[in-house]
JSON list of C-alpha atoms in Angstrom, two decimals:
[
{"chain": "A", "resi": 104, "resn": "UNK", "atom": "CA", "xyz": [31.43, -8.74, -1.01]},
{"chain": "A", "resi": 105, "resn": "UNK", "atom": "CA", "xyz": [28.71, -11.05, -2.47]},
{"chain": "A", "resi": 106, "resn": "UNK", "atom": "CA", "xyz": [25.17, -9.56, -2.25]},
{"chain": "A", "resi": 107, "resn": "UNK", "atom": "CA", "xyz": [22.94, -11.89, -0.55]},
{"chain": "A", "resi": 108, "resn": "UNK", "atom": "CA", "xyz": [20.02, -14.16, -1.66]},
{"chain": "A", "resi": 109, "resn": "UNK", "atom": "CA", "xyz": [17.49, -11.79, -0.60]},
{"chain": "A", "resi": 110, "resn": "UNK", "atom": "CA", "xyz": [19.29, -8.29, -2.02]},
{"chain": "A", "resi": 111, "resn": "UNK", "atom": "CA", "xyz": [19.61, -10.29, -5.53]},
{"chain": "A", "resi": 112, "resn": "UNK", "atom": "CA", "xyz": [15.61, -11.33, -4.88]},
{"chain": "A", "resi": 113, "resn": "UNK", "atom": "CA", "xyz": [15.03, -7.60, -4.58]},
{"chain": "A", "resi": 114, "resn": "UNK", "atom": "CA", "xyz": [17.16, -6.61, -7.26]},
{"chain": "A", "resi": 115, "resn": "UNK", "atom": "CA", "xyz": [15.53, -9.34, -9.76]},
{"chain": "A", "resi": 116, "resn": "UNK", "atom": "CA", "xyz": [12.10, -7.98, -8.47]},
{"chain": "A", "resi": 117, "resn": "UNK", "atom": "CA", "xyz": [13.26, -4.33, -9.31]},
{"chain": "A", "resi": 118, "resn": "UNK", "atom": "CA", "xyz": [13.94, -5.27, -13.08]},
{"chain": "A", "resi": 119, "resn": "UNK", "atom": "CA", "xyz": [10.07, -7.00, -13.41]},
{"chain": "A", "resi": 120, "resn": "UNK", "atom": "CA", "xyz": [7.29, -5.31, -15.09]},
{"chain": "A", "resi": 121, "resn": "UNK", "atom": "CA", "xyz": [4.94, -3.62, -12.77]},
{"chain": "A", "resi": 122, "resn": "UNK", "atom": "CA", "xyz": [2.46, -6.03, -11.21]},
{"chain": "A", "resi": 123, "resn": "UNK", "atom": "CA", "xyz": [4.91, -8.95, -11.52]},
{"chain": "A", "resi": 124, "resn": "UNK", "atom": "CA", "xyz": [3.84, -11.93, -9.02]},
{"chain": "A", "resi": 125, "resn": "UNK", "atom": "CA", "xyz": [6.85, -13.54, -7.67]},
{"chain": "A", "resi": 126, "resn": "UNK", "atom": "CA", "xyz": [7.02, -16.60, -5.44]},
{"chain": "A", "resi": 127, "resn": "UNK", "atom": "CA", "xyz": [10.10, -18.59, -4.42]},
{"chain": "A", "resi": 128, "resn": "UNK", "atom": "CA", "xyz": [10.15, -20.75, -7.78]},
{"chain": "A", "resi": 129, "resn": "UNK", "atom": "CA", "xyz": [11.00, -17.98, -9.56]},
{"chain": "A", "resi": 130, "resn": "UNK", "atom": "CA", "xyz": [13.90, -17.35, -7.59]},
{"chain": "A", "resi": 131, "resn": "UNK", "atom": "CA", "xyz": [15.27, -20.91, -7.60]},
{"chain": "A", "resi": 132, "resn": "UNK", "atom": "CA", "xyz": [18.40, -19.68, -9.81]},
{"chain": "A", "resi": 133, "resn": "UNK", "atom": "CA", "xyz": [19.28, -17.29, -6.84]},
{"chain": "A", "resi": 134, "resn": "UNK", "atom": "CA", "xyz": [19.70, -19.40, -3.52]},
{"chain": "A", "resi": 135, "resn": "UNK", "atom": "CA", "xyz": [18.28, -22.68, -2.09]},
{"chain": "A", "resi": 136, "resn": "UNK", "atom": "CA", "xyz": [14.66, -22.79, -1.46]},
{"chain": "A", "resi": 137, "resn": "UNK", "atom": "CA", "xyz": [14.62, -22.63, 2.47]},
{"chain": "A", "resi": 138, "resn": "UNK", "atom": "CA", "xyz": [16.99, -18.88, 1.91]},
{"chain": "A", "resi": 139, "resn": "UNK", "atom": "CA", "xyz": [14.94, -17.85, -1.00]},
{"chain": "A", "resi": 140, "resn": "UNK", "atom": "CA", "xyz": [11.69, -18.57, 0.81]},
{"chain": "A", "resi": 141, "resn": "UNK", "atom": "CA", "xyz": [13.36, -16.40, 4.39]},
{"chain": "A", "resi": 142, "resn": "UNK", "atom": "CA", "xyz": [14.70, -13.60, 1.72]},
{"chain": "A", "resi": 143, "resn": "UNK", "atom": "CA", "xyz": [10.84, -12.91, 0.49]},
{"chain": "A", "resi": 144, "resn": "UNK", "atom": "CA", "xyz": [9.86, -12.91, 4.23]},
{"chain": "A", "resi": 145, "resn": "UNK", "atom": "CA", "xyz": [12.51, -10.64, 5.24]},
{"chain": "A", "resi": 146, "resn": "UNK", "atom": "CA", "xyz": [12.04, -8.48, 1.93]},
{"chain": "A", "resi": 147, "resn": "UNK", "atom": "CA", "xyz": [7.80, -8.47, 3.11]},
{"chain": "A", "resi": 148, "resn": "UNK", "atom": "CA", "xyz": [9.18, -7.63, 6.45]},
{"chain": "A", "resi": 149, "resn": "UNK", "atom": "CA", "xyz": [10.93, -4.42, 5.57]},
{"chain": "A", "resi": 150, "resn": "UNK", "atom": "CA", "xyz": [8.24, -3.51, 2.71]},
{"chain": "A", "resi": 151, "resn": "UNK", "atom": "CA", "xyz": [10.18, -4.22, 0.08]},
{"chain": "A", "resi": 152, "resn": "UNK", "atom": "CA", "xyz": [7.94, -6.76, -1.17]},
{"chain": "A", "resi": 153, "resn": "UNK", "atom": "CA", "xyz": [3.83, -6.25, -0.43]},
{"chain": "A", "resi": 154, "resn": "UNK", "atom": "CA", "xyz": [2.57, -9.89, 0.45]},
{"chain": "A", "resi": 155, "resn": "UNK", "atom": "CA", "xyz": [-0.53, -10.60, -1.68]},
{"chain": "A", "resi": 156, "resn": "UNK", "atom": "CA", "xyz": [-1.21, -14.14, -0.27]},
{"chain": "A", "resi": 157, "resn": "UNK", "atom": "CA", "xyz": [0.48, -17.23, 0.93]},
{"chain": "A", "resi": 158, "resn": "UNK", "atom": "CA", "xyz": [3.98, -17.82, -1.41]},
{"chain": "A", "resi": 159, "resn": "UNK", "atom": "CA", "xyz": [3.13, -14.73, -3.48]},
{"chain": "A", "resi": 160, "resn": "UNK", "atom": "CA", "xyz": [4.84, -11.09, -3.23]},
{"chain": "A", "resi": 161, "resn": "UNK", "atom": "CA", "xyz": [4.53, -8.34, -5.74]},
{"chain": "A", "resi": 162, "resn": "UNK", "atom": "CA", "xyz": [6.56, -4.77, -6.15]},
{"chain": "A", "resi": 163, "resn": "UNK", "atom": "CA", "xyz": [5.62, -1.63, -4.70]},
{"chain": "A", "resi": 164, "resn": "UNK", "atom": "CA", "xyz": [5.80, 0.86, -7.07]},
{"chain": "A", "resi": 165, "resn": "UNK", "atom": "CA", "xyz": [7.72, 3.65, -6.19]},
{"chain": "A", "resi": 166, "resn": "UNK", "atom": "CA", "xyz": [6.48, 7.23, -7.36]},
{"chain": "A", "resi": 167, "resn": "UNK", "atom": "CA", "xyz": [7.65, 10.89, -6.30]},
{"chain": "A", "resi": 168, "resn": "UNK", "atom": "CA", "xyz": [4.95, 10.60, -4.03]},
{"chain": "A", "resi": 169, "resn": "UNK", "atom": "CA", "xyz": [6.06, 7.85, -2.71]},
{"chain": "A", "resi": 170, "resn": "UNK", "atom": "CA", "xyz": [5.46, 3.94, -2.89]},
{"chain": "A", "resi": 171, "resn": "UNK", "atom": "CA", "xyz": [1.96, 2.57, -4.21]},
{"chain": "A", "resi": 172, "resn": "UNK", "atom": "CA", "xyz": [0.50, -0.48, -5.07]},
{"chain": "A", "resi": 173, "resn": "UNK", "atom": "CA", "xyz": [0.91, -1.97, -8.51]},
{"chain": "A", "resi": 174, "resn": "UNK", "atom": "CA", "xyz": [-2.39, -1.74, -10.36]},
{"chain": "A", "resi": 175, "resn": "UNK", "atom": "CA", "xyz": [-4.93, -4.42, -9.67]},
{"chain": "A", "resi": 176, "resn": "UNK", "atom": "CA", "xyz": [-5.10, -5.25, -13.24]},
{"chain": "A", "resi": 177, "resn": "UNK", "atom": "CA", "xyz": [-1.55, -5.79, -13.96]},
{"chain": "A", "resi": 178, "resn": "UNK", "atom": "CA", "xyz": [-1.70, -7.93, -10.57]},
{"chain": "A", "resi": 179, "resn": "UNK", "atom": "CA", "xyz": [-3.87, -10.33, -12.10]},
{"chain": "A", "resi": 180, "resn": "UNK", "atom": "CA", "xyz": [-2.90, -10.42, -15.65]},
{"chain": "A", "resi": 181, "resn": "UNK", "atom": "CA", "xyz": [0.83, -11.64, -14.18]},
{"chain": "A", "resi": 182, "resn": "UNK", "atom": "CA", "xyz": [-1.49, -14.65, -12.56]},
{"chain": "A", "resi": 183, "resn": "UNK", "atom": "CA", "xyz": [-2.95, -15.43, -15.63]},
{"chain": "A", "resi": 184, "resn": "UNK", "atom": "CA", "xyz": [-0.06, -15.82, -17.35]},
{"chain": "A", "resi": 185, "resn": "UNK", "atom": "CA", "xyz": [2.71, -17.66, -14.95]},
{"chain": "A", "resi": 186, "resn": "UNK", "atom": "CA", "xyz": [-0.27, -19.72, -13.39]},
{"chain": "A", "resi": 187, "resn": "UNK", "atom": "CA", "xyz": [-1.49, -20.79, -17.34]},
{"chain": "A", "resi": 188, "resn": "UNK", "atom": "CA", "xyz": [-5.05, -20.15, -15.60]},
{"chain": "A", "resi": 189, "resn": "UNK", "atom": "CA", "xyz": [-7.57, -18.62, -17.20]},
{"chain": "A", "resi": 190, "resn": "UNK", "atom": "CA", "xyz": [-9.02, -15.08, -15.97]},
{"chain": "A", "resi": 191, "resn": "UNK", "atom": "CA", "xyz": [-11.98, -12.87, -16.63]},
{"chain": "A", "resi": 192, "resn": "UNK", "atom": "CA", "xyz": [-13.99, -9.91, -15.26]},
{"chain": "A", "resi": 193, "resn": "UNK", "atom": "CA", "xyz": [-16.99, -10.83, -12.97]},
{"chain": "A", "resi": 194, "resn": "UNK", "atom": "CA", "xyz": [-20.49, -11.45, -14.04]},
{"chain": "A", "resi": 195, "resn": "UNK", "atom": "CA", "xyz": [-21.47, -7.59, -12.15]},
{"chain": "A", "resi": 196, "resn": "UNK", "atom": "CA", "xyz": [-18.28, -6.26, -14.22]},
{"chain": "A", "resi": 197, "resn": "UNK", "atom": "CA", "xyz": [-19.56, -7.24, -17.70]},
{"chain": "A", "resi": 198, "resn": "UNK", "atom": "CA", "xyz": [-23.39, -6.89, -16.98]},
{"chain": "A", "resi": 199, "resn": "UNK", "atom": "CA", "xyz": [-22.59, -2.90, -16.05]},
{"chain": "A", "resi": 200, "resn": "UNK", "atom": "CA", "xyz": [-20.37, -2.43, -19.49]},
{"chain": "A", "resi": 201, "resn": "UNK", "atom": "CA", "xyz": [-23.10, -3.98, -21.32]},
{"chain": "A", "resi": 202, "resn": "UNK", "atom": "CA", "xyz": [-25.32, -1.25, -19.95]},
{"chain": "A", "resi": 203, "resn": "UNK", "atom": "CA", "xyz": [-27.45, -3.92, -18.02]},
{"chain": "A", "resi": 204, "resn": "UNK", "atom": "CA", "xyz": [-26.81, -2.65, -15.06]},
{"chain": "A", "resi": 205, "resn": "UNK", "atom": "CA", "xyz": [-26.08, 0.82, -13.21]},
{"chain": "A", "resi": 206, "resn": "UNK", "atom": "CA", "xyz": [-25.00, -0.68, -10.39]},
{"chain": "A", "resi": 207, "resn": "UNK", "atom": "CA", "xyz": [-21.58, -0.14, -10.39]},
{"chain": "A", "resi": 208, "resn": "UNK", "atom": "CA", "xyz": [-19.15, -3.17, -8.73]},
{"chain": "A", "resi": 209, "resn": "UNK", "atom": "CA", "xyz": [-17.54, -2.21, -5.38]},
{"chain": "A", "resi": 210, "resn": "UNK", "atom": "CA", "xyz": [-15.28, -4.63, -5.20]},
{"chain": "A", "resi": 211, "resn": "UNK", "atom": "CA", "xyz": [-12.66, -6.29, -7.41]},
{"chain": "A", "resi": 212, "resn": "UNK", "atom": "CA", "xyz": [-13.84, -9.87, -8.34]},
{"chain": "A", "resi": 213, "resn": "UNK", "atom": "CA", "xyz": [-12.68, -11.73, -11.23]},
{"chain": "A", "resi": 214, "resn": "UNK", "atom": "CA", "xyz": [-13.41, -15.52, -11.82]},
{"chain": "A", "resi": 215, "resn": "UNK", "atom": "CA", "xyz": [-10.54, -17.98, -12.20]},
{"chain": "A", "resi": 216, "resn": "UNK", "atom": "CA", "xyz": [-10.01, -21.42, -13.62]},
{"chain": "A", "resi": 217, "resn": "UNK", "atom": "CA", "xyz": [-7.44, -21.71, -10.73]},
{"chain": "A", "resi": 218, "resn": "UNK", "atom": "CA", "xyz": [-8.00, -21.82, -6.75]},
{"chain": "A", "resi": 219, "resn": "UNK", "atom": "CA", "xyz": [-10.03, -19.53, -5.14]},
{"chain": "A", "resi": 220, "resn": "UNK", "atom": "CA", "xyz": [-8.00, -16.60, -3.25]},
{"chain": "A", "resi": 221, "resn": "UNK", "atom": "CA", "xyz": [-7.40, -12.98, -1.79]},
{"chain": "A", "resi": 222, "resn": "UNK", "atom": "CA", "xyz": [-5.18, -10.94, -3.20]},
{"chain": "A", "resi": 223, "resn": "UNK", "atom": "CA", "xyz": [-4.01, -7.89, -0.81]},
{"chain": "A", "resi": 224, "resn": "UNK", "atom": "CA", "xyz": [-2.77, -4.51, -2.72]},
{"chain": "A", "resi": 225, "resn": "UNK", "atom": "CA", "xyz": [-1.97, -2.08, 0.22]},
{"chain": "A", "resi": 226, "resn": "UNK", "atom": "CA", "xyz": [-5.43, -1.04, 1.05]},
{"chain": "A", "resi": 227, "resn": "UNK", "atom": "CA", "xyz": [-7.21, -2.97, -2.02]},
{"chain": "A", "resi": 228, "resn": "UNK", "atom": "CA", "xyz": [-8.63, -6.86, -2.03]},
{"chain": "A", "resi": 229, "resn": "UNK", "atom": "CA", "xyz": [-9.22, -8.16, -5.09]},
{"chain": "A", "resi": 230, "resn": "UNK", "atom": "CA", "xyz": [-11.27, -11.38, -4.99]},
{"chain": "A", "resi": 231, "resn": "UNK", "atom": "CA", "xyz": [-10.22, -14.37, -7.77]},
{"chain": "A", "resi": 232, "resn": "UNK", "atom": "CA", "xyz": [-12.91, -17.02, -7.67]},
{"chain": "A", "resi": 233, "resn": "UNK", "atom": "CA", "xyz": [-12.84, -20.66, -9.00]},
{"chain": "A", "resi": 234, "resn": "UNK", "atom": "CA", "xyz": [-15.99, -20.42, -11.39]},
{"chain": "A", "resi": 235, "resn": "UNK", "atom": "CA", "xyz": [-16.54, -23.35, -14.05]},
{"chain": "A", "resi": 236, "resn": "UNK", "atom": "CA", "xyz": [-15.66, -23.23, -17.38]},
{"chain": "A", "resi": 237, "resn": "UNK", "atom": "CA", "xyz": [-18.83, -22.40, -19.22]},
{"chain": "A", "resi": 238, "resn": "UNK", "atom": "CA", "xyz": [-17.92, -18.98, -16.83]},
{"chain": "A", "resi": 239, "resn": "UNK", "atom": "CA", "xyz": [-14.94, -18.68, -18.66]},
{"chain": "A", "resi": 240, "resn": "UNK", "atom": "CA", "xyz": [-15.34, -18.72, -21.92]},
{"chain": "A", "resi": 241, "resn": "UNK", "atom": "CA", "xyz": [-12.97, -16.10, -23.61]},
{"chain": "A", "resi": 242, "resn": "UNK", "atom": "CA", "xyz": [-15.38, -16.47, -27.02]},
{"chain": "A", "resi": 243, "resn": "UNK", "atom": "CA", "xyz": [-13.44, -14.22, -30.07]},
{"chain": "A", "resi": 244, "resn": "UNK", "atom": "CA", "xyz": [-17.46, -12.57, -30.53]},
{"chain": "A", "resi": 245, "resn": "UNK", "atom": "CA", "xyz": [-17.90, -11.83, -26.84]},
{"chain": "A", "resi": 246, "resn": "UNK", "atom": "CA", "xyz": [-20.23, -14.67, -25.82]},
{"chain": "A", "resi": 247, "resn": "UNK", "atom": "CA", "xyz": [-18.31, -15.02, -22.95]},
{"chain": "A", "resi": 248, "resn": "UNK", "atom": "CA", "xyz": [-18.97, -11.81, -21.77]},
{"chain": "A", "resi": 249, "resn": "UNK", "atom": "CA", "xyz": [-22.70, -12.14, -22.23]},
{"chain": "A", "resi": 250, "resn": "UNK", "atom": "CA", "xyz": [-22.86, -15.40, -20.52]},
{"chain": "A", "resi": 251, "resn": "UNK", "atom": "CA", "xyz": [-21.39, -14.29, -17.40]},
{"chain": "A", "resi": 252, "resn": "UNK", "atom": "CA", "xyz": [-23.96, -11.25, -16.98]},
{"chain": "A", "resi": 253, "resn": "UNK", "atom": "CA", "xyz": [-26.88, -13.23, -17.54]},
{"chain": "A", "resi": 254, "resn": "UNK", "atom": "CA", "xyz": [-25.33, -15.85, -14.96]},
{"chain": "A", "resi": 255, "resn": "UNK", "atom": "CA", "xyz": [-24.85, -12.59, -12.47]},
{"chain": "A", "resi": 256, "resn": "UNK", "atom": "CA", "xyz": [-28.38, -11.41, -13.40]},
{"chain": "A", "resi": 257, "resn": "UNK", "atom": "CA", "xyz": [-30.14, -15.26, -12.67]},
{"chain": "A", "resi": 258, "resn": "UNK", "atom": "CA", "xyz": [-32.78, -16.65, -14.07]},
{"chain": "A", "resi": 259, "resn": "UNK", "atom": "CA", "xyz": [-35.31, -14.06, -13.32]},
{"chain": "A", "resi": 260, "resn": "UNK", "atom": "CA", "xyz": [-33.73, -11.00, -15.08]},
{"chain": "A", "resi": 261, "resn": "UNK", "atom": "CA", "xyz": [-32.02, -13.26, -17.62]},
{"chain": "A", "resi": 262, "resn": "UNK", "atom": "CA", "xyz": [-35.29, -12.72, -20.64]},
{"chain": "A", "resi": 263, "resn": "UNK", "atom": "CA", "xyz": [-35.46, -9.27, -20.29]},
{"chain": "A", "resi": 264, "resn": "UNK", "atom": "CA", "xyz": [-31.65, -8.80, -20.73]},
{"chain": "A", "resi": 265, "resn": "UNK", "atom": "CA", "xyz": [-31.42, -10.94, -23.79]},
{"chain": "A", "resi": 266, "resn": "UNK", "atom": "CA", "xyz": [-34.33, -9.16, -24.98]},
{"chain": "A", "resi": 267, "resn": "UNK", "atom": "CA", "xyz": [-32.52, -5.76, -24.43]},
{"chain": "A", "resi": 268, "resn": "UNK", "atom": "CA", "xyz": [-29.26, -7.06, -25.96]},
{"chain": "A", "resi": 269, "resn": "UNK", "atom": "CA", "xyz": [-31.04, -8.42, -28.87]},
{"chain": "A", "resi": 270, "resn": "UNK", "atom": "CA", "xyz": [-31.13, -5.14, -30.01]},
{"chain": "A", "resi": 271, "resn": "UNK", "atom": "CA", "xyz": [-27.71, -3.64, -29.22]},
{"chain": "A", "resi": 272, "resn": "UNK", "atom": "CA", "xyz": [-25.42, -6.75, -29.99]},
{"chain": "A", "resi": 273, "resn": "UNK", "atom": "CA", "xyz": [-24.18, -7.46, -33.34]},
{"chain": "A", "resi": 274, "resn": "UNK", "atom": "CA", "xyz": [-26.07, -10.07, -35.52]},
{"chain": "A", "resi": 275, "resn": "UNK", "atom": "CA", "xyz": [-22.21, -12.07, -35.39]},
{"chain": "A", "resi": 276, "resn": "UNK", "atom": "CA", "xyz": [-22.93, -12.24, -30.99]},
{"chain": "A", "resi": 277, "resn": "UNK", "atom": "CA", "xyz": [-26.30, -12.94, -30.84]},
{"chain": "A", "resi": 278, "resn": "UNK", "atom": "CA", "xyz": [-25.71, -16.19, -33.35]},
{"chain": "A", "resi": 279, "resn": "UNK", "atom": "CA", "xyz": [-22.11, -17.03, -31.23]},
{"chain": "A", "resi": 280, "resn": "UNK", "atom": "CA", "xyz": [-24.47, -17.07, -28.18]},
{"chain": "A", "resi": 281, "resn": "UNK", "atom": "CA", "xyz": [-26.92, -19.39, -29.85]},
{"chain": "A", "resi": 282, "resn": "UNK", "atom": "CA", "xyz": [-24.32, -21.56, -30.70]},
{"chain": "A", "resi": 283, "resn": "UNK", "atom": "CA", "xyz": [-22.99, -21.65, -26.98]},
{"chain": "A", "resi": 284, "resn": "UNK", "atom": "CA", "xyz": [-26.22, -23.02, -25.72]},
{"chain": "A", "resi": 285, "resn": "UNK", "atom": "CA", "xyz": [-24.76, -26.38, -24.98]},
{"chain": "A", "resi": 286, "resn": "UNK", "atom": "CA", "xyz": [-22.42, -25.77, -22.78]},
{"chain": "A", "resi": 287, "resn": "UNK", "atom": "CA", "xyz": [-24.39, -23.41, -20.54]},
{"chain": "A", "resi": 288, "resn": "UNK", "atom": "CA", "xyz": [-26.94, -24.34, -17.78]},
{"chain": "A", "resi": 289, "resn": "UNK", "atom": "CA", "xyz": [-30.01, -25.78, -18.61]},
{"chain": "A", "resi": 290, "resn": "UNK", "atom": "CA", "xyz": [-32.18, -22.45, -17.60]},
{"chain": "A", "resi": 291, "resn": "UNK", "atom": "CA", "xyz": [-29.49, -20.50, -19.60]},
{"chain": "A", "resi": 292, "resn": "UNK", "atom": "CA", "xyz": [-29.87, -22.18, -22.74]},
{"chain": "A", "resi": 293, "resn": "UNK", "atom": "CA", "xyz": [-33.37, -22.29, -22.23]},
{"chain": "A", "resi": 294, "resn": "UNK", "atom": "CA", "xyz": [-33.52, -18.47, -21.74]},
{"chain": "A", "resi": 295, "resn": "UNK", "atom": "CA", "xyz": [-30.97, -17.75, -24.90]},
{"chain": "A", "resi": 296, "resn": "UNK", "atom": "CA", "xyz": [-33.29, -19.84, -26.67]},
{"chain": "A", "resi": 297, "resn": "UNK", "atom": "CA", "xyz": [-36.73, -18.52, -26.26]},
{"chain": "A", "resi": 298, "resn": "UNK", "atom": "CA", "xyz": [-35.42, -14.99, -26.58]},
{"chain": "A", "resi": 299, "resn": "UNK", "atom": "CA", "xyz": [-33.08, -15.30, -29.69]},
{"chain": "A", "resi": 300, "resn": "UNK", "atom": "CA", "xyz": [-34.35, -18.40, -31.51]},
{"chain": "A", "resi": 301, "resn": "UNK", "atom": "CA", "xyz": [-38.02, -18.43, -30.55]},
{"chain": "A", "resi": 302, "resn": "UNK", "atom": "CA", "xyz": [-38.57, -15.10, -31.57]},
{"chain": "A", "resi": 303, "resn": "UNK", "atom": "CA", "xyz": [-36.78, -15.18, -34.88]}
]
């Protein structure tokens, strides 16, 4: 007996890596799109599938304990790459491993060249924002990173950061953030400036 479109969905979502978004494009090869898009509901419906938001479903992960959630970070890092979008921590994330901060994040945010959404994990949201790209700079020296604390920090905290990290950052950062200055917000640039340039 032939299996049907939504037991080979389930089976095709069985042999993905963990974390593995699928949506009804990926299952094109399996069925038309009006029975590929009822199979995924169906498959949601039973828990098969764990809806994360509108035309996206993810694996469970099935342990001896039971099933779970696939890890947040795997989650993403399958958007990243079958969206082509670009992805990165938020500002609070990269100000507290920079030691700017000891707040630690409560949530999961990361910033997104894509659309803004929700992502549901069982009991988890994780929060992708649309940021612009100065935000997302994935610099090879870690500029990036920088940029995005200060940005979290604002303009008030921003001097006495730069000042701190002027003094833990390698010499190859600090100049990779003076060169960045053009891109960034005027009070950014200004800030990067006076603490890195101005002061020798």
């Amino acid at each position: 007996m032939q299996a049907t479109v939504a037991e080979r969905s389930l089976e095709y979502a069985q042999s993905r890596p963990e974390g593995t978004v699928l949506g009804a494009r990926e299952l094109l090869h399996l069925g038309a799109r009006p029975a590929v898009d009822q199979a995924l509901k169906r498959l949601a419906g039973k828990n098969e599938l764990l809806k994360l938001y509108r035309g996206a479903y993810v694996r469970p992960v099935e342990t001896k304990f039971g099933r779970r959630a696939p890890e947040p970070a795997k989650v993403v890092e399958s958007i990243r790459r079958t969206q082509a979008e670009t992805v990165v921590p938020h500002g609070a994330s990269e100000a507290h491993a920079l030691g700017l901060t000891t707040q630690v994040p409560t949530r999961i945010v990361y910033l997104t060249s894509g659309k803004s959404r929700t992502l549901t994990l069982g009991a988890q949201v994780i929060k992708m924002k649309h940021a612009p790209r100065w935000m997302l700079m994935a610099s090879p020296g870690g500029a990036g990173r920088v940029v995005r604390a200060l940005e979290w920090l604002g303009e008030r905290r921003a001097s006495a950061a730069l000042m701190s990290l002027k003094q833990t950052l390698p010499l190859s950062q600090v100049q990779e953030l003076v060169m960045v200055r053009p891109a960034l917000p005027s009070w950014l640039a200004k800030s990067i400036g006076e603490a890195l340039v101005a002061h020798g």
